[in-house]
XYZ file of C-alpha atoms in Angstrom:
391
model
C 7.102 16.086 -35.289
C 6.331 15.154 -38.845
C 2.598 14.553 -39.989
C 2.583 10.911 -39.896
C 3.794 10.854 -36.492
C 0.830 13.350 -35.843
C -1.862 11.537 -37.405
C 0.003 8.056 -35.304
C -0.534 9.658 -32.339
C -4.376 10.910 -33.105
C -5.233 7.910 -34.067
C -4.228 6.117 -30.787
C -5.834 8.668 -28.827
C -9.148 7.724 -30.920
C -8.340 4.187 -30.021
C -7.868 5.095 -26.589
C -11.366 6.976 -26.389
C -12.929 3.595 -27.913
C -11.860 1.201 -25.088
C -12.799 3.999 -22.452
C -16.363 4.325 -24.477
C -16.768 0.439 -24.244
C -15.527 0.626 -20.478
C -18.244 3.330 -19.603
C -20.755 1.659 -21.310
C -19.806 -1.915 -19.526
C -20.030 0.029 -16.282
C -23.198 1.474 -17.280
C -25.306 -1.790 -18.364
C -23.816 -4.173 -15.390
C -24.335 -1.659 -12.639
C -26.980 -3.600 -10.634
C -28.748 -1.174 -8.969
C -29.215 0.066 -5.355
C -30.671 -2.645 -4.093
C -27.314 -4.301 -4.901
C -25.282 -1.309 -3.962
C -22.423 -1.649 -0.859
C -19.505 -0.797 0.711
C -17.734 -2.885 -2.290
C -19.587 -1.870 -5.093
C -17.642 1.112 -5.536
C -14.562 0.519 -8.256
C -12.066 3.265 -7.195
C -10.562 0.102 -4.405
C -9.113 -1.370 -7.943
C -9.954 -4.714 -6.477
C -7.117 -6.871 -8.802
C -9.366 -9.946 -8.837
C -12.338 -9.097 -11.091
C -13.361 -9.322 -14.440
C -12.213 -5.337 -14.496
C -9.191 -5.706 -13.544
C -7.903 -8.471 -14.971
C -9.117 -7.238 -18.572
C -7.447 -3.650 -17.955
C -4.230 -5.187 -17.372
C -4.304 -7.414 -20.113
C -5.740 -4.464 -22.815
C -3.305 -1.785 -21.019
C -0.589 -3.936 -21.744
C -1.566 -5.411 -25.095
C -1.815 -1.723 -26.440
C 1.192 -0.247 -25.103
C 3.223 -3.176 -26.885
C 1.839 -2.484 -30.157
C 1.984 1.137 -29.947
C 5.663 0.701 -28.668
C 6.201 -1.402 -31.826
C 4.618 0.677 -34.396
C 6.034 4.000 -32.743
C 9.338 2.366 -33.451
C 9.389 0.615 -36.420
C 7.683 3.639 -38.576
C 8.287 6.481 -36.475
C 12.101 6.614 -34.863
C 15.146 7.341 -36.291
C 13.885 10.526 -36.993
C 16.676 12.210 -34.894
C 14.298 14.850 -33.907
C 15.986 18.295 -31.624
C 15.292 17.992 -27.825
C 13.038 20.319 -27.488
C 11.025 17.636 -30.280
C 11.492 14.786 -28.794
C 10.393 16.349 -25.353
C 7.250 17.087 -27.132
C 6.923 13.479 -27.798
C 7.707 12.690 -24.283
C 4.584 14.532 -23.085
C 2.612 13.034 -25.423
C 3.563 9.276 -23.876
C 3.124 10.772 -20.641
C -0.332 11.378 -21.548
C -0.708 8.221 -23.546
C 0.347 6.157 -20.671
C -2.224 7.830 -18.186
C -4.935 7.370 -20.837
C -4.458 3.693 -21.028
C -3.914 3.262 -17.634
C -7.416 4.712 -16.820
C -10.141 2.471 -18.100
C -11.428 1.891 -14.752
C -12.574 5.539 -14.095
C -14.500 5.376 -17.059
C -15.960 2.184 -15.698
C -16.705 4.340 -12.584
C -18.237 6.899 -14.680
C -21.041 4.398 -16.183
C -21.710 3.185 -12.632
C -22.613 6.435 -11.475
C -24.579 7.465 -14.453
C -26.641 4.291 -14.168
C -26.868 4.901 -10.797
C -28.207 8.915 -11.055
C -30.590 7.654 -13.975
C -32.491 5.417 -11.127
C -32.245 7.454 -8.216
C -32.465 10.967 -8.877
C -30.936 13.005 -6.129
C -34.290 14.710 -5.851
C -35.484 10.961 -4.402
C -32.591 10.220 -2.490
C -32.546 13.616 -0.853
C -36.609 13.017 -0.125
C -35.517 9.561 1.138
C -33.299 11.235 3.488
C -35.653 13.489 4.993
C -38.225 10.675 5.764
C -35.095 8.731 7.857
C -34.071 12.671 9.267
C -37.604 12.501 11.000
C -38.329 8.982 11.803
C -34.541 8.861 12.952
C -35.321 9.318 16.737
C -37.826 5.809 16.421
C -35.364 3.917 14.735
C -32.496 3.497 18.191
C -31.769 0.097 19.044
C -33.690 -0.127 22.402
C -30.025 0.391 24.426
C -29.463 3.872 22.756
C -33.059 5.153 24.216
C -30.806 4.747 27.803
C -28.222 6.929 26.454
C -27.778 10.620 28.160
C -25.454 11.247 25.016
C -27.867 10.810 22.436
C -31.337 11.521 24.735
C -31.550 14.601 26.438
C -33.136 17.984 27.046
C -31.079 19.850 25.584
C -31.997 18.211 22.286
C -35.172 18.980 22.041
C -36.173 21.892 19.765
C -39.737 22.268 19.281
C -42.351 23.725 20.877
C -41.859 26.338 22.832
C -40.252 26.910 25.411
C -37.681 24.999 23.919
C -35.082 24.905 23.357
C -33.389 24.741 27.095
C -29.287 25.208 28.335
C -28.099 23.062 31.215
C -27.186 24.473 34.467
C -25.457 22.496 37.034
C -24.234 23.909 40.544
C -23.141 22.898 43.676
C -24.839 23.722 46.581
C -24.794 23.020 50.080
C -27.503 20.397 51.638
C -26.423 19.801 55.222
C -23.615 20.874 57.071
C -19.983 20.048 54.693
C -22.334 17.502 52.008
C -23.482 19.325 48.655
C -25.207 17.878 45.722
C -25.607 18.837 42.165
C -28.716 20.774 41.271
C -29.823 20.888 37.842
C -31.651 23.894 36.321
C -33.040 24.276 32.662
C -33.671 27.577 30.774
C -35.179 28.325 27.735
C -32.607 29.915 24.846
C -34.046 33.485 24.177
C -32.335 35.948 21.480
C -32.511 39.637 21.182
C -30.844 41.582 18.522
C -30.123 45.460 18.488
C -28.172 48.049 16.352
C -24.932 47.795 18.069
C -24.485 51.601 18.574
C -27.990 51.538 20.493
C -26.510 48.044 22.428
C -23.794 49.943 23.560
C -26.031 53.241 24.812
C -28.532 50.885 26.760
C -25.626 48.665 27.712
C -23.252 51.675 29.777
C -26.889 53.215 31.217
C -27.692 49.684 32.709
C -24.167 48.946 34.637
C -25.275 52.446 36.538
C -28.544 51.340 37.286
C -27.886 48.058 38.349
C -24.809 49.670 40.580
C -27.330 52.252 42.000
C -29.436 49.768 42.899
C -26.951 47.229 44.696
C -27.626 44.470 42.351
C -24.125 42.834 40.688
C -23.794 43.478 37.434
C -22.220 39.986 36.644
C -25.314 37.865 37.680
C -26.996 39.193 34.889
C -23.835 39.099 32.139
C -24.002 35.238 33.205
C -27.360 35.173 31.779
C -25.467 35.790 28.488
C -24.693 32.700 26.264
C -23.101 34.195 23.204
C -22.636 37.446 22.244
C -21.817 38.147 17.900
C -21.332 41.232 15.996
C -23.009 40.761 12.262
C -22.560 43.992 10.115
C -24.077 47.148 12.069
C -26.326 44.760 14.610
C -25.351 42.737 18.181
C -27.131 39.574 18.597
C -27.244 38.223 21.976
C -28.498 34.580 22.705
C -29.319 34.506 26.878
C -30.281 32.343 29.686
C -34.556 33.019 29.679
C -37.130 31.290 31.749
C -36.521 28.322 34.170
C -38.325 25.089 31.986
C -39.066 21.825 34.242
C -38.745 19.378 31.481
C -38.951 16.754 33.457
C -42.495 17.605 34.251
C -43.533 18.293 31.125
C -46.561 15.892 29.606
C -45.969 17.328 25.916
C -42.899 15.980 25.215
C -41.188 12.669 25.369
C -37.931 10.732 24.759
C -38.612 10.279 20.679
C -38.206 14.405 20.497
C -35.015 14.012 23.009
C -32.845 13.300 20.247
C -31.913 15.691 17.099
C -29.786 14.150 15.253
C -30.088 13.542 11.555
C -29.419 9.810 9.826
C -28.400 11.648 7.036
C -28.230 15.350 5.892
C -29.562 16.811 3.068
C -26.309 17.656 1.100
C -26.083 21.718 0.627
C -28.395 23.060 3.293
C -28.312 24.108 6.930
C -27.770 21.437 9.252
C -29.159 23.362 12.275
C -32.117 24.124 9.708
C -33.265 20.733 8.652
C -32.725 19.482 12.738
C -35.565 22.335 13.685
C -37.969 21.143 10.501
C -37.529 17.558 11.445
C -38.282 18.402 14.862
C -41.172 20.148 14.519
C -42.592 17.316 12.218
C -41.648 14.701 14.772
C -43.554 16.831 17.231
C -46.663 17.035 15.397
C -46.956 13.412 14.405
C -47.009 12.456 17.759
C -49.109 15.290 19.418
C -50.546 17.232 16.917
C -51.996 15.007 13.868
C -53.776 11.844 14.167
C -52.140 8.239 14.010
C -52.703 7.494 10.885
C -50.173 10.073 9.896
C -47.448 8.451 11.639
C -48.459 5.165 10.120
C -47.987 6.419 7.319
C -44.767 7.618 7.861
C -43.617 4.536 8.709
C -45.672 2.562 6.127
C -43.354 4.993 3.966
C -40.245 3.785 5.564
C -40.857 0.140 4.906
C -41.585 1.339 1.174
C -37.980 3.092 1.596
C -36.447 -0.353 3.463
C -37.866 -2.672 0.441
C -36.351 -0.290 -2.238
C -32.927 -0.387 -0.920
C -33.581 -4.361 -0.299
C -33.183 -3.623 3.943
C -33.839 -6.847 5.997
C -36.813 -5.600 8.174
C -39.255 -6.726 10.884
C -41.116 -3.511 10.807
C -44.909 -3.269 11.074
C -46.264 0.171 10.949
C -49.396 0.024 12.635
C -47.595 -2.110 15.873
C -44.887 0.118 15.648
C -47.515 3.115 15.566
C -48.666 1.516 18.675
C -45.910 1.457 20.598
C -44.562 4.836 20.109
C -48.050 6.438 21.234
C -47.989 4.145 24.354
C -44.537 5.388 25.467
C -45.613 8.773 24.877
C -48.196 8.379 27.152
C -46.332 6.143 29.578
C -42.653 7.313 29.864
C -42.540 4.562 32.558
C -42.707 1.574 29.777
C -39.926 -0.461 29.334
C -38.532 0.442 25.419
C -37.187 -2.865 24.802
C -40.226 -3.769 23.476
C -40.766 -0.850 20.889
C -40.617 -3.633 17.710
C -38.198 -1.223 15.566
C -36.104 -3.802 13.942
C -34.355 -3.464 10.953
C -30.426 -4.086 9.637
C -29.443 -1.346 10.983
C -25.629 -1.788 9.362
C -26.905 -2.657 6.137
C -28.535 0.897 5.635
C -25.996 2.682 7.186
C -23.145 1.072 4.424
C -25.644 1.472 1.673
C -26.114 5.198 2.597
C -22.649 5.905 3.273
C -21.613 4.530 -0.348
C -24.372 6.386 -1.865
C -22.985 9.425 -0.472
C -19.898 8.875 -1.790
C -21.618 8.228 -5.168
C -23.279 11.600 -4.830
C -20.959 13.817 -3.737
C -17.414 12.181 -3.694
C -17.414 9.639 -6.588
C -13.605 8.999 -5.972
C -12.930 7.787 -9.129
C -9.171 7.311 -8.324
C -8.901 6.915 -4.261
C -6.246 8.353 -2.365
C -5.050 4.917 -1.275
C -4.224 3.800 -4.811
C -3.273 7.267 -6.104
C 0.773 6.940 -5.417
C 0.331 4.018 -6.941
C -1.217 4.877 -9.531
C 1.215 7.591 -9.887
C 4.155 5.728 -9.763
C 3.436 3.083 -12.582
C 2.234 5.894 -14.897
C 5.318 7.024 -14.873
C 7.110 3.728 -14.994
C 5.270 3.004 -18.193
C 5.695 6.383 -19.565
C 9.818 6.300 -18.608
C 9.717 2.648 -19.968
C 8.483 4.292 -23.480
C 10.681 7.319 -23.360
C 13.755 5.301 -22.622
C 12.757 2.989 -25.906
C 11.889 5.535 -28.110
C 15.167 8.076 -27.541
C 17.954 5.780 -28.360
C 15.556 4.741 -31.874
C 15.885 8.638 -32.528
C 18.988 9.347 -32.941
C 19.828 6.198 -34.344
C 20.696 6.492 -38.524
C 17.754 5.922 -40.861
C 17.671 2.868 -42.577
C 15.099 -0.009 -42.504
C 14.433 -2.132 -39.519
């Protein structure tokens, strides 16, 4: 390539990072905010209706033309070698995906704009509020749910928490029925050389003895090897749960609403769990009502339609503590429930999987950057070997 078709070349490229600078910054100042923010806020769909897209087409296309028509007219008939004008073909492969990409830049100012209002230091905070409120925040039908309440989901205090046993066992004559035992989830973990020892030493005893070896391998849940040590997780003490006064359906549930991105799952279930626990047994009301006071705070900053009161809802979750036997339809948890669960999920994305150019589109995409750059290959070989003269 000769210098002016260098410093051609540069020079769209600045042009190039212009528009993209102007589409950032238009991205940037007309992002409106979370409270705005849902499931089609996000600009990787390349909607072909909007403002955006319309103008991208029209300055794509209005750009390639003239650089088509300047490349030619003072840059062709150059009759460059092949290995040359394969150089140039790169360089209008990458032309063509640079003006074909003004959107991601637009993407890019949305999520700066975004990340300059809500830190992910306060969204992650936000998330651990809903994480332990999440288990007073069921539509009254889910409370009915053996799927999402039960036992077995309840982590804090001690003795929990508890494994499931189910057997069959004879009640009269030919008729059995199902009887359901719980056991707490104890751990022990020993240098596996010394596990092995102890391990051979009991099968003799226990065979000496009469007892069977196997009942008590049954007690054994899971069994794992980590470097020089054995941990084994076993079946402990029975637990009647169902008798138990200190716990009640809100701690029956363990799920998060959303995790914290980059930490232990099974850690922030336990830490939300043992929160959950002391608001409603260990602290005094006013901490939960502040907790949910909180929430409404959280509900009104991403604009959530709510019916939430704090202090009634307060109310109600102490009473059905108290009084398992109360009829959860009326706990008064209402809120848009879909709303927050789109604006969370996009926010996600925003976070951690921008998507600036979605798989959906992406063969797309793909296929008319290369139409565009074969479109401007095609044109510009046939100028090149063409005889110098004056168009």
């Amino acid at each position: 390539m000769n210098k002016a078709l260098k410093q051609y070349l540069v020079k769209s490229f600045i042009i190039l990072a212009v528009i993209h600078l102007a589409y950032f910054l238009y991205g940037y100042f007309t992002f409106e905010g979370i409270k705005k923010i849902d499931i089609y806020s996000e600009f990787y769909r390349f909607k072909f209706y909007d403002d955006i897209s319309i103008s991208h087409f029209f300055i794509s296309g209005l750009f390639l033309l003239f650089f088509l028509i300047f490349l030619l007219k003072n840059h062709a008939r150059q009759r460059y070698s092949f290995g040359k004008v394969l150089q140039i073909g790169i360089f209008l492969l990458l032309i063509s995906f640079v003006s074909l990409t003004f959107f991601i830049s637009f993407s890019f100012g949305q999520n700066a704009k975004l990340k300059g209002e809500l830190s992910e230091k306060s969204y992650n905070k936000d998330k651990e509020l809903l994480n332990v409120l999440n288990p007073f925040l069921y539509s009254w039908n889910s409370y009915y749910s053996e799927k999402l309440f039960n036992y077995e989901n309840i982590l804090y205090p001690k003795p929990y928490p508890v494994i499931k046993e189910e057997k069959q066992e004879l009640i009269y004559h030919d008729q059995f029925g199902t009887v359901t035992t719980y056991y707490s989830i104890d751990t022990l973990k020993v240098l596996t050389e010394t596990y092995n020892k102890v391990s051979k030493k009991a099968d003799s005893i226990f065979d000496f003895v009469g007892l069977d070896v196997n009942i008590v391998k049954d007690r054994i849940i899971k069994q794992t090897v980590v470097g020089d040590s054995t941990q084994i997780v076993f079946k402990g003490t029975e637990v009647s749960p169902e008798y138990d006064k200190d716990i009640c359906i809100f701690l029956e549930n363990k799920s998060l609403y959303k995790p914290v991105n980059g930490e232990s799952i099974e850690k922030q279930q336990y830490e939300a769990a043992v929160k959950r626990y002391n608001l409603v047994y260990k602290f005094k009301k006013d901490s939960l009502t502040k907790q949910f006071q909180k929430l409404d705070t959280l509900f009104k900053k991403y604009n959530i339609e709510t019916n939430i009161k704090p202090e009634r809802l307060t109310a109600d979750v102490f009473l059905y503590a108290k009084n398992q036997e109360r009829d959860l339809q009326g706990l008064e948890n209402y809120f848009d429930r879909k709303a927050l669960n789109e604006k969370f999920q996009t926010l996600e994305r925003y976070f951690y999987q921008p998507n600036y150019l979605h798989p959906n589109i992406l063969p797309i995409f793909i296929a008319v950057v290369l139409a565009v750059w074969l479109g401007l290959f095609l044109f510009y070989i046939p100028f090149n070997y063409m005889k110098s003269k004056k168009l």
